Amino acid sequence: MNQQALILIKPDGLKKSLTGNILTRLSETKLEIVAAKMVRVSRELAAEHYMHMKEKPFFEELIKYIQGELHDRRKVMAMVYWGEDAITKIRQLSGSTNPEEADPTTIRGSYGRITTKGLYENVLHTSSNEAEAEREIKLWFQPDEIIVNLYPTKTVTIEKAKKILWV
Ligand code: ADP
């Protein structure tokens, strides 16, 4: 069954120059990249993305982490991968959330660490199930940024909307 998943290369992954390594590892899945962009993460976007972690003691640190404030890299690379069993294949390749427990051959096992403050820095985010994938993809991407139709869309006319164009 075809599925889609959101992948974020987190600020620690970018700071450690791991983008190429992570993309190479992900290419083992033979899945297709159907959307990709660099994103400066607002507090609102970060809090919405991690809404299920709101009650955790490390929530504020997690928000700072995904916003890049812990790594002096205020950006993440966001992508949508699409294809047969995408979510399972990517989760297996990424490894466990706790990088010290992750299989050492996985991406998180190879490159992740636990900070002295106890936060899991695990270099990438991957959607955990289909419902989360839908919520996350719709949060991070607009329909016209994705080259395949993943979810139903509607067309609306927006008048007097400002748009930045090249001069
Ligand atoms: P995943 O990213 O594997 O889907 P979660 O959604 O449970 O895992 O957690 C979101 C992020 O919060 C993790 O990727 C990690 O950066 C951080 N995190 C999760 N659990 C812990 C924990 N027990 N201690 C510290 N940081 C954690």
PDB file of C-alpha atoms and ligand atoms in Angstrom:
ATOM      1  CA  MET A   1       0.000   0.000   0.000  1.00  0.00           C
ATOM      2  CA  ASN A   2       1.324   3.432  -0.915  1.00  0.00           C
ATOM      3  CA  GLN A   3       1.874   5.746   2.008  1.00  0.00           C
ATOM      4  CA  GLN A   4       3.453   9.130   2.613  1.00  0.00           C
ATOM      5  CA  ALA A   5       5.597  10.327   5.491  1.00  0.00           C
ATOM      6  CA  LEU A   6       7.000  13.639   6.666  1.00  0.00           C
ATOM      7  CA  ILE A   7      10.746  13.673   7.221  1.00  0.00           C
ATOM      8  CA  LEU A   8      12.528  16.533   8.950  1.00  0.00           C
ATOM      9  CA  ILE A   9      16.290  16.748   9.070  1.00  0.00           C
ATOM     10  CA  LYS A  10      16.582  18.393  12.470  1.00  0.00           C
ATOM     11  CA  PRO A  11      19.023  21.231  13.293  1.00  0.00           C
ATOM     12  CA  ASP A  12      21.610  18.830  14.818  1.00  0.00           C
ATOM     13  CA  GLY A  13      21.591  16.847  11.559  1.00  0.00           C
ATOM     14  CA  LEU A  14      22.164  20.045   9.573  1.00  0.00           C
ATOM     15  CA  LYS A  15      24.877  21.298  11.938  1.00  0.00           C
ATOM     16  CA  LYS A  16      26.732  17.987  11.739  1.00  0.00           C
ATOM     17  CA  SER A  17      26.622  18.178   7.890  1.00  0.00           C
ATOM     18  CA  LEU A  18      24.622  14.970   7.772  1.00  0.00           C
ATOM     19  CA  THR A  19      22.111  15.954   5.064  1.00  0.00           C
ATOM     20  CA  GLY A  20      23.877  13.968   2.352  1.00  0.00           C
ATOM     21  CA  ASN A  21      24.410  10.933   4.600  1.00  0.00           C
ATOM     22  CA  ILE A  22      20.776  10.919   5.713  1.00  0.00           C
ATOM     23  CA  LEU A  23      19.443  11.255   2.152  1.00  0.00           C
ATOM     24  CA  THR A  24      21.755   8.468   1.001  1.00  0.00           C
ATOM     25  CA  ARG A  25      20.517   6.191   3.792  1.00  0.00           C
ATOM     26  CA  LEU A  26      16.884   7.063   2.991  1.00  0.00           C
ATOM     27  CA  SER A  27      17.459   6.278  -0.697  1.00  0.00           C
ATOM     28  CA  GLU A  28      17.879   2.606   0.347  1.00  0.00           C
ATOM     29  CA  THR A  29      14.088   2.550   0.725  1.00  0.00           C
ATOM     30  CA  LYS A  30      13.597   3.282  -3.030  1.00  0.00           C
ATOM     31  CA  LEU A  31      10.816   5.677  -2.010  1.00  0.00           C
ATOM     32  CA  GLU A  32      10.178   8.890  -3.947  1.00  0.00           C
ATOM     33  CA  ILE A  33      10.733  12.403  -2.616  1.00  0.00           C
ATOM     34  CA  VAL A  34       7.591  14.316  -3.623  1.00  0.00           C
ATOM     35  CA  ALA A  35       8.248  17.570  -1.718  1.00  0.00           C
ATOM     36  CA  ALA A  36      11.295  19.264  -0.172  1.00  0.00           C
ATOM     37  CA  LYS A  37      12.131  22.666   1.276  1.00  0.00           C
ATOM     38  CA  MET A  38      14.147  24.481   3.956  1.00  0.00           C
ATOM     39  CA  VAL A  39      11.962  25.892   6.736  1.00  0.00           C
ATOM     40  CA  ARG A  40      12.590  28.493   9.419  1.00  0.00           C
ATOM     41  CA  VAL A  41      10.497  27.050  12.239  1.00  0.00           C
ATOM     42  CA  SER A  42       8.286  29.463  14.191  1.00  0.00           C
ATOM     43  CA  ARG A  43       7.368  28.730  17.791  1.00  0.00           C
ATOM     44  CA  GLU A  44       3.764  28.175  16.644  1.00  0.00           C
ATOM     45  CA  LEU A  45       4.798  25.588  14.044  1.00  0.00           C
ATOM     46  CA  ALA A  46       7.100  23.842  16.535  1.00  0.00           C
ATOM     47  CA  ALA A  47       4.419  23.708  19.254  1.00  0.00           C
ATOM     48  CA  GLU A  48       1.790  22.456  16.803  1.00  0.00           C
ATOM     49  CA  HIS A  49       4.124  19.789  15.447  1.00  0.00           C
ATOM     50  CA  TYR A  50       4.920  18.535  18.961  1.00  0.00           C
ATOM     51  CA  MET A  51       1.415  19.054  20.415  1.00  0.00           C
ATOM     52  CA  HIS A  52       1.405  15.449  21.708  1.00  0.00           C
ATOM     53  CA  MET A  53       4.506  16.240  23.845  1.00  0.00           C
ATOM     54  CA  LYS A  54       2.990  19.303  25.540  1.00  0.00           C
ATOM     55  CA  GLU A  55       2.888  17.745  29.020  1.00  0.00           C
ATOM     56  CA  LYS A  56       6.461  16.412  28.884  1.00  0.00           C
ATOM     57  CA  PRO A  57       9.019  18.032  31.202  1.00  0.00           C
ATOM     58  CA  PHE A  58      11.351  18.558  28.221  1.00  0.00           C
ATOM     59  CA  PHE A  59       8.715  20.257  26.006  1.00  0.00           C
ATOM     60  CA  GLU A  60      10.301  23.748  26.113  1.00  0.00           C
ATOM     61  CA  GLU A  61      13.732  22.288  25.340  1.00  0.00           C
ATOM     62  CA  LEU A  62      12.210  20.277  22.478  1.00  0.00           C
ATOM     63  CA  ILE A  63      10.685  23.437  20.986  1.00  0.00           C
ATOM     64  CA  LYS A  64      14.064  25.206  21.204  1.00  0.00           C
ATOM     65  CA  TYR A  65      15.704  22.151  19.625  1.00  0.00           C
ATOM     66  CA  ILE A  66      13.424  21.950  16.566  1.00  0.00           C
ATOM     67  CA  GLN A  67      13.646  25.734  16.139  1.00  0.00           C
ATOM     68  CA  GLY A  68      17.418  25.389  15.956  1.00  0.00           C
ATOM     69  CA  GLU A  69      18.156  27.468  19.020  1.00  0.00           C
ATOM     70  CA  LEU A  70      20.357  24.779  20.544  1.00  0.00           C
ATOM     71  CA  HIS A  71      22.493  24.417  17.415  1.00  0.00           C
ATOM     72  CA  ASP A  72      22.733  27.927  15.994  1.00  0.00           C
ATOM     73  CA  ARG A  73      21.008  26.633  12.842  1.00  0.00           C
ATOM     74  CA  ARG A  74      17.562  28.190  12.657  1.00  0.00           C
ATOM     75  CA  LYS A  75      16.185  25.864  10.020  1.00  0.00           C
ATOM     76  CA  VAL A  76      15.165  22.314   9.246  1.00  0.00           C
ATOM     77  CA  MET A  77      14.908  20.464   5.936  1.00  0.00           C
ATOM     78  CA  ALA A  78      11.357  19.217   5.422  1.00  0.00           C
ATOM     79  CA  MET A  79      10.476  16.499   2.914  1.00  0.00           C
ATOM     80  CA  VAL A  80       7.644  14.183   1.985  1.00  0.00           C
ATOM     81  CA  TYR A  81       8.571  10.613   1.001  1.00  0.00           C
ATOM     82  CA  TRP A  82       6.011   8.540  -0.847  1.00  0.00           C
ATOM     83  CA  GLY A  83       5.679   4.900  -1.889  1.00  0.00           C
ATOM     84  CA  GLU A  84       5.036   1.315  -0.807  1.00  0.00           C
ATOM     85  CA  ASP A  85       4.928   0.991   3.011  1.00  0.00           C
ATOM     86  CA  ALA A  86       6.730   4.323   3.351  1.00  0.00           C
ATOM     87  CA  ILE A  87       6.083   4.798   7.069  1.00  0.00           C
ATOM     88  CA  THR A  88       7.353   1.390   8.213  1.00  0.00           C
ATOM     89  CA  LYS A  89      10.370   1.450   5.900  1.00  0.00           C
ATOM     90  CA  ILE A  90      11.430   4.905   7.069  1.00  0.00           C
ATOM     91  CA  ARG A  91      10.816   4.217  10.782  1.00  0.00           C
ATOM     92  CA  GLN A  92      12.911   1.031  10.552  1.00  0.00           C
ATOM     93  CA  LEU A  93      15.755   2.843   8.850  1.00  0.00           C
ATOM     94  CA  SER A  94      15.570   5.779  11.305  1.00  0.00           C
ATOM     95  CA  GLY A  95      15.682   3.643  14.440  1.00  0.00           C
ATOM     96  CA  SER A  96      14.288   4.140  17.932  1.00  0.00           C
ATOM     97  CA  THR A  97      13.493   7.566  19.369  1.00  0.00           C
ATOM     98  CA  ASN A  98      16.192   7.124  22.046  1.00  0.00           C
ATOM     99  CA  PRO A  99      19.423   7.245  20.017  1.00  0.00           C
ATOM    100  CA  GLU A 100      21.320   5.244  22.651  1.00  0.00           C
ATOM    101  CA  GLU A 101      18.800   2.412  22.317  1.00  0.00           C
ATOM    102  CA  ALA A 102      18.524   2.633  18.536  1.00  0.00           C
ATOM    103  CA  ASP A 103      20.140  -0.158  16.545  1.00  0.00           C
ATOM    104  CA  PRO A 104      23.625   1.204  15.719  1.00  0.00           C
ATOM    105  CA  THR A 105      23.129   0.541  12.004  1.00  0.00           C
ATOM    106  CA  THR A 106      20.092   2.883  11.874  1.00  0.00           C
ATOM    107  CA  ILE A 107      20.321   6.617  11.159  1.00  0.00           C
ATOM    108  CA  ARG A 108      19.581   7.623  14.761  1.00  0.00           C
ATOM    109  CA  GLY A 109      21.819   4.870  16.117  1.00  0.00           C
ATOM    110  CA  SER A 110      24.678   6.083  13.921  1.00  0.00           C
ATOM    111  CA  TYR A 111      24.365   9.833  14.412  1.00  0.00           C
ATOM    112  CA  GLY A 112      22.162  10.598  17.444  1.00  0.00           C
ATOM    113  CA  ARG A 113      23.105  11.400  21.042  1.00  0.00           C
ATOM    114  CA  ILE A 114      21.544  12.352  24.364  1.00  0.00           C
ATOM    115  CA  THR A 115      22.517  15.861  25.474  1.00  0.00           C
ATOM    116  CA  THR A 116      23.816  16.618  28.965  1.00  0.00           C
ATOM    117  CA  LYS A 117      20.369  18.148  29.630  1.00  0.00           C
ATOM    118  CA  GLY A 118      18.815  14.789  28.777  1.00  0.00           C
ATOM    119  CA  LEU A 119      17.209  15.681  25.441  1.00  0.00           C
ATOM    120  CA  TYR A 120      17.313  13.079  22.705  1.00  0.00           C
ATOM    121  CA  GLU A 121      19.047  14.630  19.700  1.00  0.00           C
ATOM    122  CA  ASN A 122      18.187  12.129  17.038  1.00  0.00           C
ATOM    123  CA  VAL A 123      18.936  14.026  13.792  1.00  0.00           C
ATOM    124  CA  LEU A 124      15.644  13.418  12.019  1.00  0.00           C
ATOM    125  CA  HIS A 125      11.909  13.293  12.515  1.00  0.00           C
ATOM    126  CA  THR A 126       9.784  10.708  10.721  1.00  0.00           C
ATOM    127  CA  SER A 127       5.995  10.311  10.845  1.00  0.00           C
ATOM    128  CA  SER A 128       4.926   7.469  13.130  1.00  0.00           C
ATOM    129  CA  ASN A 129       1.630   6.419  11.508  1.00  0.00           C
ATOM    130  CA  GLU A 130      -0.760   7.378   8.698  1.00  0.00           C
ATOM    131  CA  ALA A 131      -2.893   9.725  10.793  1.00  0.00           C
ATOM    132  CA  GLU A 132       0.179  11.557  12.111  1.00  0.00           C
ATOM    133  CA  ALA A 133       1.652  11.687   8.609  1.00  0.00           C
ATOM    134  CA  GLU A 134      -1.494  13.407   7.310  1.00  0.00           C
ATOM    135  CA  ARG A 135      -1.563  15.882  10.202  1.00  0.00           C
ATOM    136  CA  GLU A 136       2.136  16.676   9.842  1.00  0.00           C
ATOM    137  CA  ILE A 137       2.245  16.919   6.044  1.00  0.00           C
ATOM    138  CA  LYS A 138      -0.730  19.318   6.073  1.00  0.00           C
ATOM    139  CA  LEU A 139       0.995  21.350   8.789  1.00  0.00           C
ATOM    140  CA  TRP A 140       4.336  21.672   6.991  1.00  0.00           C
ATOM    141  CA  PHE A 141       3.293  21.801   3.313  1.00  0.00           C
ATOM    142  CA  GLN A 142       0.657  23.459   1.143  1.00  0.00           C
ATOM    143  CA  PRO A 143      -0.920  21.312  -1.611  1.00  0.00           C
ATOM    144  CA  ASP A 144       0.955  23.122  -4.423  1.00  0.00           C
ATOM    145  CA  GLU A 145       4.337  22.335  -2.818  1.00  0.00           C
ATOM    146  CA  ILE A 146       3.822  18.590  -3.277  1.00  0.00           C
ATOM    147  CA  ILE A 147       4.078  17.119  -6.779  1.00  0.00           C
ATOM    148  CA  VAL A 148       1.457  14.382  -6.298  1.00  0.00           C
ATOM    149  CA  ASN A 149      -2.088  14.594  -4.938  1.00  0.00           C
ATOM    150  CA  LEU A 150      -1.940  13.032  -1.485  1.00  0.00           C
ATOM    151  CA  TYR A 151      -5.121  14.350   0.116  1.00  0.00           C
ATOM    152  CA  PRO A 152      -8.308  15.997  -1.209  1.00  0.00           C
ATOM    153  CA  THR A 153      -7.945  19.721  -1.967  1.00  0.00           C
ATOM    154  CA  LYS A 154     -10.250  22.625  -2.716  1.00  0.00           C
ATOM    155  CA  THR A 155      -9.696  25.704  -4.885  1.00  0.00           C
ATOM    156  CA  VAL A 156     -10.571  29.084  -3.433  1.00  0.00           C
ATOM    157  CA  THR A 157     -10.231  32.599  -4.853  1.00  0.00           C
ATOM    158  CA  ILE A 158      -8.323  34.887  -2.534  1.00  0.00           C
ATOM    159  CA  GLU A 159      -8.667  38.551  -3.380  1.00  0.00           C
ATOM    160  CA  LYS A 160      -6.188  41.263  -2.469  1.00  0.00           C
ATOM    161  CA  ALA A 161      -3.759  38.711  -1.059  1.00  0.00           C
ATOM    162  CA  LYS A 162      -0.150  39.935  -1.061  1.00  0.00           C
ATOM    163  CA  LYS A 163       2.462  37.793  -2.749  1.00  0.00           C
ATOM    164  CA  ILE A 164       6.210  38.337  -3.146  1.00  0.00           C
ATOM    165  CA  LEU A 165       7.419  38.022  -6.765  1.00  0.00           C
ATOM    166  CA  TRP A 166      10.840  38.469  -8.393  1.00  0.00           C
ATOM    167  CA  VAL A 167      11.409  42.025  -9.628  1.00  0.00           C
TER     168      VAL A 167
HETATM  169  P1  ADP B   1       9.686  10.205  17.494  1.00  0.00           P
HETATM  170  O1  ADP B   1      10.463  11.459  17.129  1.00  0.00           O
HETATM  171  O2  ADP B   1      10.515   8.959  17.405  1.00  0.00           O
HETATM  172  O3  ADP B   1       8.369  10.087  16.750  1.00  0.00           O
HETATM  173  P2  ADP B   1       8.310  11.205  19.901  1.00  0.00           P
HETATM  174  O4  ADP B   1       7.250  11.818  19.050  1.00  0.00           O
HETATM  175  O5  ADP B   1       7.901  10.366  21.078  1.00  0.00           O
HETATM  176  O6  ADP B   1       9.324  10.316  19.054  1.00  0.00           O
HETATM  177  O7  ADP B   1       9.228  12.359  20.497  1.00  0.00           O
HETATM  178  C1  ADP B   1       9.496  13.551  19.788  1.00  0.00           C
HETATM  179  C2  ADP B   1      10.919  13.993  20.082  1.00  0.00           C
HETATM  180  O8  ADP B   1      11.055  14.364  21.454  1.00  0.00           O
HETATM  181  C3  ADP B   1      11.969  12.902  19.883  1.00  0.00           C
HETATM  182  O9  ADP B   1      12.360  12.737  18.532  1.00  0.00           O
HETATM  183  C4  ADP B   1      13.096  13.389  20.761  1.00  0.00           C
HETATM  184  O10 ADP B   1      13.836  14.433  20.107  1.00  0.00           O
HETATM  185  C5  ADP B   1      12.350  13.987  21.960  1.00  0.00           C
HETATM  186  N1  ADP B   1      12.130  13.011  23.036  1.00  0.00           N
HETATM  187  C6  ADP B   1      11.200  12.006  23.044  1.00  0.00           C
HETATM  188  N2  ADP B   1      11.210  11.300  24.178  1.00  0.00           N
HETATM  189  C7  ADP B   1      12.172  11.853  24.946  1.00  0.00           C
HETATM  190  C8  ADP B   1      12.661  11.587  26.275  1.00  0.00           C
HETATM  191  N3  ADP B   1      12.161  10.586  27.017  1.00  0.00           N
HETATM  192  N4  ADP B   1      13.650  12.353  26.761  1.00  0.00           N
HETATM  193  C9  ADP B   1      14.158  13.348  26.027  1.00  0.00           C
HETATM  194  N5  ADP B   1      13.754  13.683  24.759  1.00  0.00           N
HETATM  195  C10 ADP B   1      12.763  12.942  24.226  1.00  0.00           C
END
